[in-house]
Coordinates of C-alpha atoms in Angstrom, one line a residue:
M1 CA 20.2 129.2 46.8
R2 CA 16.9 129.9 44.9
S3 CA 15.2 126.6 43.4
T4 CA 14.5 125.4 40.2
R5 CA 11.3 124.8 38.8
Y6 CA 9.5 122.8 35.8
T7 CA 6.2 122.5 34.7
C8 CA 4.6 121.1 31.1
G9 CA 2.8 122.8 28.7
M10 CA 1.3 120.3 27.5
R11 CA -2.1 118.6 29.1
T12 CA -3.6 115.1 29.1
T13 CA -7.2 114.6 29.5
V14 CA -9.4 111.3 29.1
L15 CA -12.8 111.8 27.2
H16 CA -15.9 109.4 27.7
D17 CA -17.1 109.6 24.0
S18 CA -17.0 108.0 20.7
L19 CA -13.6 109.1 18.7
E20 CA -15.7 110.1 16.0
R21 CA -17.4 113.1 17.8
V22 CA -14.0 114.3 19.4
E23 CA -13.2 117.7 18.3
A24 CA -9.3 118.3 17.8
D25 CA -6.6 119.0 15.5
A26 CA -6.3 115.7 14.3
L27 CA -7.0 112.3 15.0
I28 CA -5.6 109.2 15.2
V29 CA -6.6 105.9 15.1
H30 CA -4.3 102.6 14.5
L31 CA -4.4 99.6 12.3
F32 CA -2.7 96.1 12.7
A33 CA -1.2 94.4 10.1
G34 CA -3.1 92.1 7.3
V35 CA -6.7 93.8 8.6
S36 CA -8.7 94.8 5.8
R37 CA -11.9 95.2 7.9
P38 CA -11.3 97.6 11.0
G39 CA -12.8 97.2 14.1
G40 CA -12.5 98.4 17.5
S41 CA -12.6 102.4 17.6
T42 CA -10.8 102.2 14.4
G43 CA -13.8 100.3 13.1
S44 CA -16.1 103.3 14.7
V45 CA -14.1 106.0 12.2
D46 CA -14.1 104.1 9.3
R47 CA -18.1 103.5 9.3
A48 CA -18.3 107.3 9.8
L49 CA -16.1 107.9 6.5
D50 CA -17.7 105.4 5.1
G51 CA -15.4 102.4 4.8
L52 CA -12.4 105.2 3.4
I53 CA -9.8 103.2 5.9
G54 CA -10.9 99.9 5.1
D55 CA -11.4 100.5 1.3
L56 CA -7.9 102.1 1.1
A57 CA -6.3 98.9 3.4
S58 CA -7.9 96.6 1.5
R59 CA -5.7 97.9 -1.4
G60 CA -2.8 97.9 0.0
D61 CA -2.5 102.1 0.4
L62 CA -2.0 101.9 4.3
P63 CA 1.2 100.9 5.3
T64 CA 0.8 98.8 8.8
G65 CA 4.6 98.6 10.2
V66 CA 5.4 99.8 13.9
G67 CA 4.6 103.6 13.4
D68 CA 4.0 104.2 9.9
V69 CA 1.8 107.1 9.5
T70 CA -0.7 107.7 6.6
T71 CA -2.5 111.1 6.8
L72 CA -6.6 111.4 5.6
F73 CA -8.1 114.7 4.8
V74 CA -11.4 114.4 5.4
R75 CA -14.9 116.8 4.9
G76 CA -18.0 115.6 7.3
G77 CA -18.5 112.3 8.9
I78 CA -16.5 113.1 12.0
A79 CA -15.9 115.7 14.1
S80 CA -12.7 116.4 13.2
P81 CA -10.7 117.2 9.7
R82 CA -7.5 114.8 9.8
V83 CA -7.1 111.1 10.4
L84 CA -4.2 109.8 10.9
V85 CA -4.0 105.7 10.4
V86 CA -0.5 105.0 13.0
G87 CA 0.5 101.2 12.2
L88 CA 0.7 98.8 15.3
G89 CA 3.0 96.0 13.0
E90 CA 1.4 92.2 13.5
A91 CA -1.2 91.8 16.3
Q92 CA 0.9 89.0 18.2
R93 CA 3.7 91.2 18.8
L94 CA 1.8 94.3 20.4
D95 CA 3.5 95.3 23.7
A96 CA 3.7 98.6 25.4
E97 CA 7.2 99.5 23.9
V98 CA 5.4 99.0 19.8
V99 CA 2.8 101.8 21.6
R100 CA 5.2 103.9 22.6
R101 CA 7.0 103.6 19.6
A102 CA 3.6 103.9 17.4
S103 CA 2.2 107.2 19.8
A104 CA 5.3 108.7 19.2
A105 CA 5.5 108.6 15.5
A106 CA 1.6 109.4 15.4
A107 CA 2.4 112.2 17.4
R108 CA 5.1 114.2 15.3
R109 CA 2.8 113.5 12.1
A110 CA -0.1 115.7 13.7
R111 CA 2.5 118.3 15.2
D112 CA 4.1 118.4 11.7
L113 CA 0.7 118.9 10.2
G114 CA 0.0 122.0 12.8
A115 CA -2.0 120.5 14.9
R116 CA -2.6 121.8 18.4
T117 CA -4.9 119.0 19.9
I118 CA -4.9 115.3 19.1
A119 CA -7.1 112.6 19.8
T120 CA -6.6 109.0 20.5
V121 CA -7.3 106.1 22.4
A122 CA -5.2 104.0 24.3
H123 CA -3.3 101.9 21.7
G124 CA -3.9 98.4 22.5
A125 CA -6.8 98.5 24.8
G126 CA -9.4 96.7 23.9
I127 CA -9.0 94.3 20.7
G128 CA -5.4 95.0 20.8
G129 CA -5.3 93.1 24.6
L130 CA -3.3 94.9 26.4
D131 CA -4.6 96.1 30.4
A132 CA -6.0 99.5 29.9
A133 CA -3.9 101.1 32.1
Q134 CA -0.9 100.0 30.9
A135 CA -2.2 100.9 27.1
A136 CA -3.2 104.5 28.5
R137 CA 0.3 104.9 30.3
A138 CA 2.1 103.9 27.0
T139 CA 0.4 106.2 24.9
V140 CA 0.7 108.8 27.0
E141 CA 4.5 108.3 27.7
G142 CA 5.1 107.7 23.7
T143 CA 3.2 111.2 22.6
R144 CA 5.2 113.0 25.3
L145 CA 8.2 111.5 24.7
G146 CA 8.2 111.6 20.9
L147 CA 6.9 115.7 20.5
Y148 CA 10.1 116.2 23.0
R149 CA 12.1 119.1 22.4
Y150 CA 14.9 121.3 23.9
G151 CA 12.9 124.4 24.5
G152 CA 16.6 126.1 25.5
P153 CA 18.3 127.1 29.0
D154 CA 15.5 128.6 30.9
R155 CA 12.6 127.0 30.0
G156 CA 10.6 123.4 29.6
P157 CA 10.5 121.2 26.8
D158 CA 8.9 122.5 23.3
H159 CA 6.0 120.3 22.5
G160 CA 4.3 122.0 20.0
V161 CA 1.2 120.1 21.0
E162 CA -1.0 122.1 23.7
E163 CA -3.4 118.7 24.4
L164 CA -3.8 114.8 23.9
R165 CA -7.0 114.1 24.3
I166 CA -7.6 109.9 25.3
V167 CA -11.0 108.8 24.3
D168 CA -12.8 105.7 24.9
I169 CA -16.7 105.2 24.9
D170 CA -16.5 102.3 27.7
A171 CA -17.5 104.2 30.6
P172 CA -16.4 101.1 33.3
R173 CA -12.4 101.5 31.5
L174 CA -12.3 105.5 32.0
E175 CA -11.0 105.1 36.1
A176 CA -8.4 102.5 34.7
L177 CA -7.5 104.8 31.9
R178 CA -7.0 107.7 34.2
D179 CA -4.5 105.8 36.1
G180 CA -2.2 104.7 33.2
V181 CA -2.2 108.6 31.9
R182 CA -1.2 109.6 36.0
W183 CA 1.7 107.2 35.3
G184 CA 2.3 108.0 31.8
E185 CA 2.1 112.0 32.8
A186 CA 4.6 111.2 35.9
T187 CA 7.1 109.3 33.7
A188 CA 7.2 111.5 30.9
D189 CA 7.9 114.7 33.0
G190 CA 10.4 112.6 35.0
V191 CA 12.3 111.7 31.6
E192 CA 12.2 115.0 30.2
L193 CA 13.7 117.0 33.0
A194 CA 16.6 114.3 32.8
R195 CA 16.5 115.2 29.0
D196 CA 16.6 119.0 29.5
L197 CA 19.4 119.0 32.4
V198 CA 21.5 116.7 29.8
N199 CA 20.8 119.3 27.0
R200 CA 22.0 122.1 28.7
P201 CA 25.0 123.7 28.1
P202 CA 28.0 123.1 30.5
N203 CA 28.3 126.8 31.5
V204 CA 24.1 126.4 32.9
A205 CA 23.9 123.0 34.0
T206 CA 26.5 122.9 36.3
P207 CA 27.1 121.1 40.2
R208 CA 24.8 124.8 41.6
H209 CA 22.3 124.1 38.8
L210 CA 22.3 120.5 39.8
A211 CA 21.7 121.9 43.6
E212 CA 18.9 124.3 42.9
V213 CA 17.0 121.9 41.0
A214 CA 16.8 119.1 43.4
E215 CA 15.9 121.9 46.1
G216 CA 12.8 122.6 43.4
L217 CA 11.8 118.9 43.5
A218 CA 12.3 119.2 47.7
R219 CA 9.7 121.9 47.7
D220 CA 7.5 120.7 45.0
H221 CA 6.9 117.2 46.6
G222 CA 7.8 117.4 50.7
F223 CA 11.7 115.7 50.2
G224 CA 14.1 116.6 52.8
V225 CA 17.6 117.9 51.0
T226 CA 20.7 118.5 51.9
I227 CA 22.9 120.2 49.4
G228 CA 27.0 119.6 50.7
D229 CA 29.8 122.0 49.5
R230 CA 33.4 121.7 49.9
A231 CA 33.5 122.3 54.1
W232 CA 30.8 119.3 53.7
A233 CA 32.2 116.6 52.0
E234 CA 35.3 117.1 53.7
T235 CA 34.2 116.6 56.8
H236 CA 32.9 113.6 55.5
G237 CA 36.7 112.3 54.5
M238 CA 35.2 112.6 51.0
G239 CA 39.0 112.6 49.2
A240 CA 38.3 111.2 46.6
F241 CA 35.2 113.4 44.7
L242 CA 37.5 116.6 45.9
A243 CA 40.4 115.7 44.7
V244 CA 38.3 115.7 41.2
A245 CA 36.9 119.0 42.2
Q246 CA 40.1 120.5 42.9
G247 CA 40.6 121.8 39.4
A248 CA 37.2 123.0 39.1
G249 CA 36.0 126.4 37.9
H250 CA 32.3 125.7 39.4
E251 CA 32.3 124.7 42.7
P252 CA 31.2 120.9 43.7
R253 CA 27.6 119.8 45.3
F254 CA 26.9 117.0 46.7
V255 CA 23.1 116.3 46.7
V256 CA 21.1 114.4 49.1
L257 CA 17.6 114.4 48.2
E258 CA 15.3 112.6 50.4
H259 CA 11.4 110.4 49.4
D260 CA 10.3 109.0 53.3
P261 CA 7.1 108.3 53.6
T262 CA 7.5 106.0 55.7
R263 CA 9.3 108.6 58.1
G264 CA 12.8 106.5 58.9
Q265 CA 10.9 103.0 59.7
E266 CA 12.0 101.8 56.0
P267 CA 15.8 100.9 55.3
P268 CA 15.7 103.0 51.9
L269 CA 16.3 102.0 48.6
V270 CA 19.2 104.3 47.4
L271 CA 20.1 105.9 43.7
I272 CA 23.3 107.3 42.9
G273 CA 23.6 109.6 39.5
K274 CA 27.3 110.5 38.7
G275 CA 27.2 114.4 38.5
V276 CA 30.4 115.5 36.3
T277 CA 28.7 118.4 34.8
F278 CA 31.8 118.3 32.1
D279 CA 34.7 116.0 31.4
S280 CA 37.2 117.5 30.2
G281 CA 39.3 114.9 31.6
G282 CA 41.7 116.6 33.6
V283 CA 45.3 116.6 33.4
S284 CA 44.9 113.5 31.7
I285 CA 43.2 115.5 28.6
K286 CA 41.0 114.4 26.1
A287 CA 41.2 114.5 22.5
R288 CA 39.5 117.9 20.8
D289 CA 37.1 115.5 18.8
G290 CA 33.9 114.9 21.0
M291 CA 34.7 116.7 23.9
A292 CA 31.6 118.8 23.6
A293 CA 29.5 115.6 24.1
M294 CA 31.3 115.6 27.7
K295 CA 28.6 117.8 29.2
S296 CA 26.4 114.8 29.6
D297 CA 29.0 113.1 31.5
M298 CA 26.2 114.1 34.1
A299 CA 23.6 111.9 32.8
G300 CA 23.7 109.2 35.3
A301 CA 22.9 112.5 37.9
A302 CA 20.2 113.5 35.3
A303 CA 18.2 110.2 35.8
V304 CA 18.3 109.7 39.2
L305 CA 16.6 113.9 39.8
G306 CA 14.5 112.9 37.1
A307 CA 13.2 109.6 38.8
M308 CA 12.8 111.1 42.0
R309 CA 10.9 113.9 40.0
T310 CA 8.4 111.3 39.4
L311 CA 8.1 108.8 42.2
G312 CA 7.3 112.2 44.1
R313 CA 4.5 112.7 41.6
L314 CA 3.6 109.3 42.0
R315 CA 3.9 109.5 46.1
S316 CA 5.2 106.5 45.5
P317 CA 5.1 104.6 49.8
R318 CA 8.5 103.6 49.4
R319 CA 11.2 105.3 51.4
V320 CA 14.0 106.6 48.5
V321 CA 17.5 108.5 48.7
A322 CA 18.5 110.3 45.7
L323 CA 22.8 110.9 46.2
V324 CA 24.5 113.2 43.6
P325 CA 28.0 113.8 43.5
A326 CA 28.5 116.9 41.2
T327 CA 32.0 118.8 40.0
E328 CA 33.1 119.3 37.1
N329 CA 36.5 117.8 36.0
M330 CA 39.2 120.5 34.9
L331 CA 42.2 121.3 34.8
D332 CA 44.1 124.4 36.2
A333 CA 47.0 124.6 38.6
H334 CA 45.3 122.8 41.4
A335 CA 44.1 120.3 39.5
Y336 CA 44.9 116.5 40.8
R337 CA 47.3 114.7 38.9
P338 CA 48.7 111.3 37.9
A339 CA 50.5 109.6 40.9
D340 CA 48.5 111.8 43.1
V341 CA 47.2 109.4 46.3
V342 CA 44.3 110.2 47.5
R343 CA 41.9 108.9 50.5
A344 CA 37.9 108.0 50.1
G345 CA 35.3 108.4 52.8
N346 CA 36.0 104.6 54.3
G347 CA 39.8 105.0 54.6
V348 CA 40.5 103.3 51.4
T349 CA 43.5 105.0 49.6
I350 CA 43.9 105.0 45.5
E351 CA 46.5 106.0 43.5
I352 CA 45.7 108.6 40.6
I353 CA 46.5 106.5 37.4
S354 CA 44.5 108.5 35.0
T355 CA 42.6 111.9 36.1
D356 CA 40.5 110.4 32.9
A357 CA 39.1 108.2 35.3
E358 CA 37.4 110.4 37.7
G359 CA 33.8 109.3 38.2
R360 CA 34.6 106.2 40.0
L361 CA 35.9 108.3 42.2
L362 CA 32.9 110.4 42.5
L363 CA 30.7 106.9 43.0
A364 CA 33.3 105.9 45.7
D365 CA 32.7 108.6 48.2
A366 CA 28.9 108.2 47.7
L367 CA 28.7 104.2 47.9
V368 CA 30.8 104.9 51.3
Y369 CA 28.2 108.0 52.3
A370 CA 25.2 105.4 51.4
Q371 CA 26.2 102.7 54.1
R372 CA 25.4 105.4 56.7
L373 CA 21.6 105.2 54.9
R374 CA 21.8 101.1 56.1
P375 CA 20.0 100.8 52.3
R376 CA 17.8 98.1 51.2
A377 CA 19.8 98.4 47.7
V378 CA 21.9 100.6 46.0
V379 CA 21.8 101.4 42.4
D380 CA 24.5 103.7 40.7
L381 CA 23.6 105.0 36.8
A382 CA 27.3 106.7 35.5
T383 CA 28.1 107.4 32.0
L384 CA 31.1 105.5 33.1
T385 CA 33.6 104.2 30.5
G386 CA 34.0 104.2 26.6
A387 CA 34.8 100.5 27.3
C388 CA 31.5 99.4 28.0
V389 CA 30.1 101.3 24.8
V390 CA 32.9 98.9 22.6
A391 CA 31.5 95.8 24.2
L392 CA 27.8 96.6 23.7
G393 CA 27.5 99.0 21.0
R394 CA 26.0 102.9 20.9
G395 CA 22.4 103.1 22.0
T396 CA 22.0 99.5 22.4
A397 CA 22.3 98.7 25.9
A398 CA 23.8 99.8 29.2
G399 CA 26.3 97.0 30.9
R400 CA 25.2 96.3 34.2
F401 CA 27.1 94.8 37.5
T402 CA 26.5 93.3 40.7
N403 CA 27.3 92.1 44.2
D404 CA 23.3 90.6 44.6
D405 CA 22.0 88.5 42.0
T406 CA 18.2 89.0 43.5
V407 CA 18.5 92.6 43.4
A408 CA 20.1 92.2 39.8
Q409 CA 17.2 90.1 39.1
R410 CA 14.3 93.4 39.9
V411 CA 17.0 95.8 37.6
D412 CA 16.6 93.4 34.9
A413 CA 13.0 92.6 34.9
A414 CA 12.6 96.8 35.2
A415 CA 14.8 97.2 32.3
A416 CA 12.8 94.6 30.6
A417 CA 9.4 96.1 31.4
T418 CA 10.7 99.7 30.0
H419 CA 12.7 99.3 27.5
E420 CA 15.4 100.9 28.7
R421 CA 18.2 97.5 27.9
V422 CA 20.6 96.6 30.1
W423 CA 23.4 93.1 29.7
P424 CA 24.8 91.3 32.7
L425 CA 28.6 91.6 33.0
P426 CA 31.4 90.4 35.3
A427 CA 33.3 92.0 38.2
W428 CA 35.7 89.7 38.9
P429 CA 38.3 89.5 41.6
E430 CA 40.3 89.3 38.5
H431 CA 39.9 92.4 37.7
L432 CA 40.6 94.1 40.8
E433 CA 44.2 92.6 40.3
D434 CA 44.6 95.1 37.5
L435 CA 44.1 97.7 40.1
Q436 CA 46.8 96.7 42.3
S437 CA 49.2 99.5 43.9
D438 CA 52.3 99.5 45.8
V439 CA 51.4 102.9 47.3
A440 CA 47.9 102.8 47.8
D441 CA 45.3 100.1 48.6
L442 CA 44.5 100.3 44.6
K443 CA 44.7 102.7 41.5
N444 CA 41.8 104.1 39.6
S445 CA 42.5 102.9 36.3
S446 CA 44.6 99.5 34.8
G447 CA 46.1 101.8 32.2
K448 CA 45.2 98.9 30.0
P449 CA 43.2 98.9 26.9
Y450 CA 40.8 96.0 27.8
G451 CA 38.3 95.1 30.2
G452 CA 37.8 98.5 31.5
A453 CA 34.0 98.4 32.0
C454 CA 34.8 95.5 34.1
V455 CA 38.0 96.9 36.1
A456 CA 35.8 100.0 37.1
A457 CA 33.3 98.3 38.4
A458 CA 35.4 96.1 40.3
F459 CA 37.2 99.1 41.8
L460 CA 33.5 100.1 42.5
A461 CA 32.7 97.1 44.6
R462 CA 35.7 97.9 47.0
F463 CA 33.4 100.5 48.4
T464 CA 29.9 98.2 49.2
A465 CA 29.0 96.5 51.8
Y466 CA 25.2 96.1 50.8
P467 CA 23.2 94.8 48.1
W468 CA 24.4 96.4 44.9
V469 CA 23.7 97.4 41.1
H470 CA 26.4 99.4 38.6
I471 CA 24.8 100.6 35.7
D472 CA 27.3 101.6 33.2
M473 CA 25.2 103.9 31.0
A474 CA 27.8 105.4 28.5
G475 CA 26.4 105.3 25.5
M476 CA 23.2 105.5 26.5
A477 CA 23.0 109.2 27.1
L478 CA 23.0 111.0 23.4
R479 CA 21.6 110.0 20.2
D480 CA 22.8 111.3 17.4
D481 CA 19.3 110.9 15.4
T482 CA 15.6 110.5 16.2
I483 CA 14.0 107.2 16.4
G484 CA 10.2 106.3 17.9
Y485 CA 10.3 108.0 21.1
Q486 CA 14.0 109.1 21.4
P487 CA 15.0 112.1 20.0
K488 CA 18.2 114.0 18.8
G489 CA 20.1 115.2 22.0
A490 CA 19.9 113.4 25.1
T491 CA 17.5 110.5 25.8
G492 CA 16.5 110.9 29.5
F493 CA 17.7 107.1 29.5
G494 CA 17.2 105.9 33.1
V495 CA 14.5 106.9 35.2
R496 CA 11.9 104.9 33.6
M497 CA 13.9 101.8 34.6
L498 CA 14.7 103.2 37.7
V499 CA 11.0 104.2 38.8
H500 CA 9.6 100.3 37.9
W501 CA 12.4 99.2 40.4
V502 CA 11.4 101.2 43.2
T503 CA 7.6 100.8 42.7
H504 CA 7.5 97.0 41.5
G505 CA 10.8 96.1 43.0

């Protein structure tokens, strides 16, 4: 099987210089709300321009809401021909999320003006009060992710900008800035991989393709990798996973990807991503409207692979294993049916009520497989239920379920730090009552129009015997428009949260 690798055409450099002396196609400075006499790097550029920025600000001609951008075309005074002034909003509300949003807006404006090189500071460092590394990381993430454009099935992302230059006159701060850039670049690499995988058409992003991506990551970062085929899954008793794959045109793959700098000396953190590369609903076929978006039903798998790419680049010292059960959910004469009974890897029998409740069947066998790894904790991500979108809204938050409050609190903290928001929802024993079956240990769906996200989580809990968090990210995988550093199309949701959890939890 050939491996697939991805590289980014945009580079980031850190320069020890003053912003006004650096040559670039566009120079980006920032301004807080209510400031008429800018300080810091913006003040230095303002003085080089004979007070132009301050004059405009004092007259109210420079909007300073988060992400507001004003373009100034200058002749002399500085080395760059354009200055973009981006608003950071109120100084007391500054955080990394504000920096990401503002950086994205300014970078897109620079690209629209034809800029191939951008020079800026790490927004928020210095008088902004953010740690220099944190500011640099957020600036890089916002710029890279805000410039992301899908490059097509056979290429990486198209940023339209070749180089981002982070400039600082303060020599003692350079080491922290470089560290922040390293984290920002690695994180953006992972998110962009996840976005690319979800954006690719389903005839390209097949189970085999996900496996090839995993093999490429293994080669790039020294991961251990196992690619299980249908026969491999049969030897592991994965009857639930294989039931979904019965009607698939493309052969299923079960990916096991391991980053183990501890040489097996510590229990791993396990990441599981639902990998339904196209979900027709099977025999319980979906409605025509919106079916094309079902190529995104592998967004959980994409997030897990993206997180592994970032962790590999960062050389995380923690042992992490990624599991990606990947298959299509299609319908033909071999497809599984309502009323079938299938057996998961732990021997639990499942009566099929709906073949469109397939994601939980993949996850059930992945959760059972995780048990053999003796995990410290497991987090799974899945575009699992429309009910979660009804409960929390589209593009707002993912649902978070757990059987361990300590692990859940750490995941919550990671979600808050990265602004990949989750909201706690219950999976109580009462939810499992709706899955009682007369012919099996449980049903795969209640068939009822309420509590669907909670019932699905309660189903999954039956297959866990370790600390576990389930993230139902339905509604978070795709956007219909561009906002901040989230473009139209795939969002890459979950990568940054998972990386933060692994590295800080």
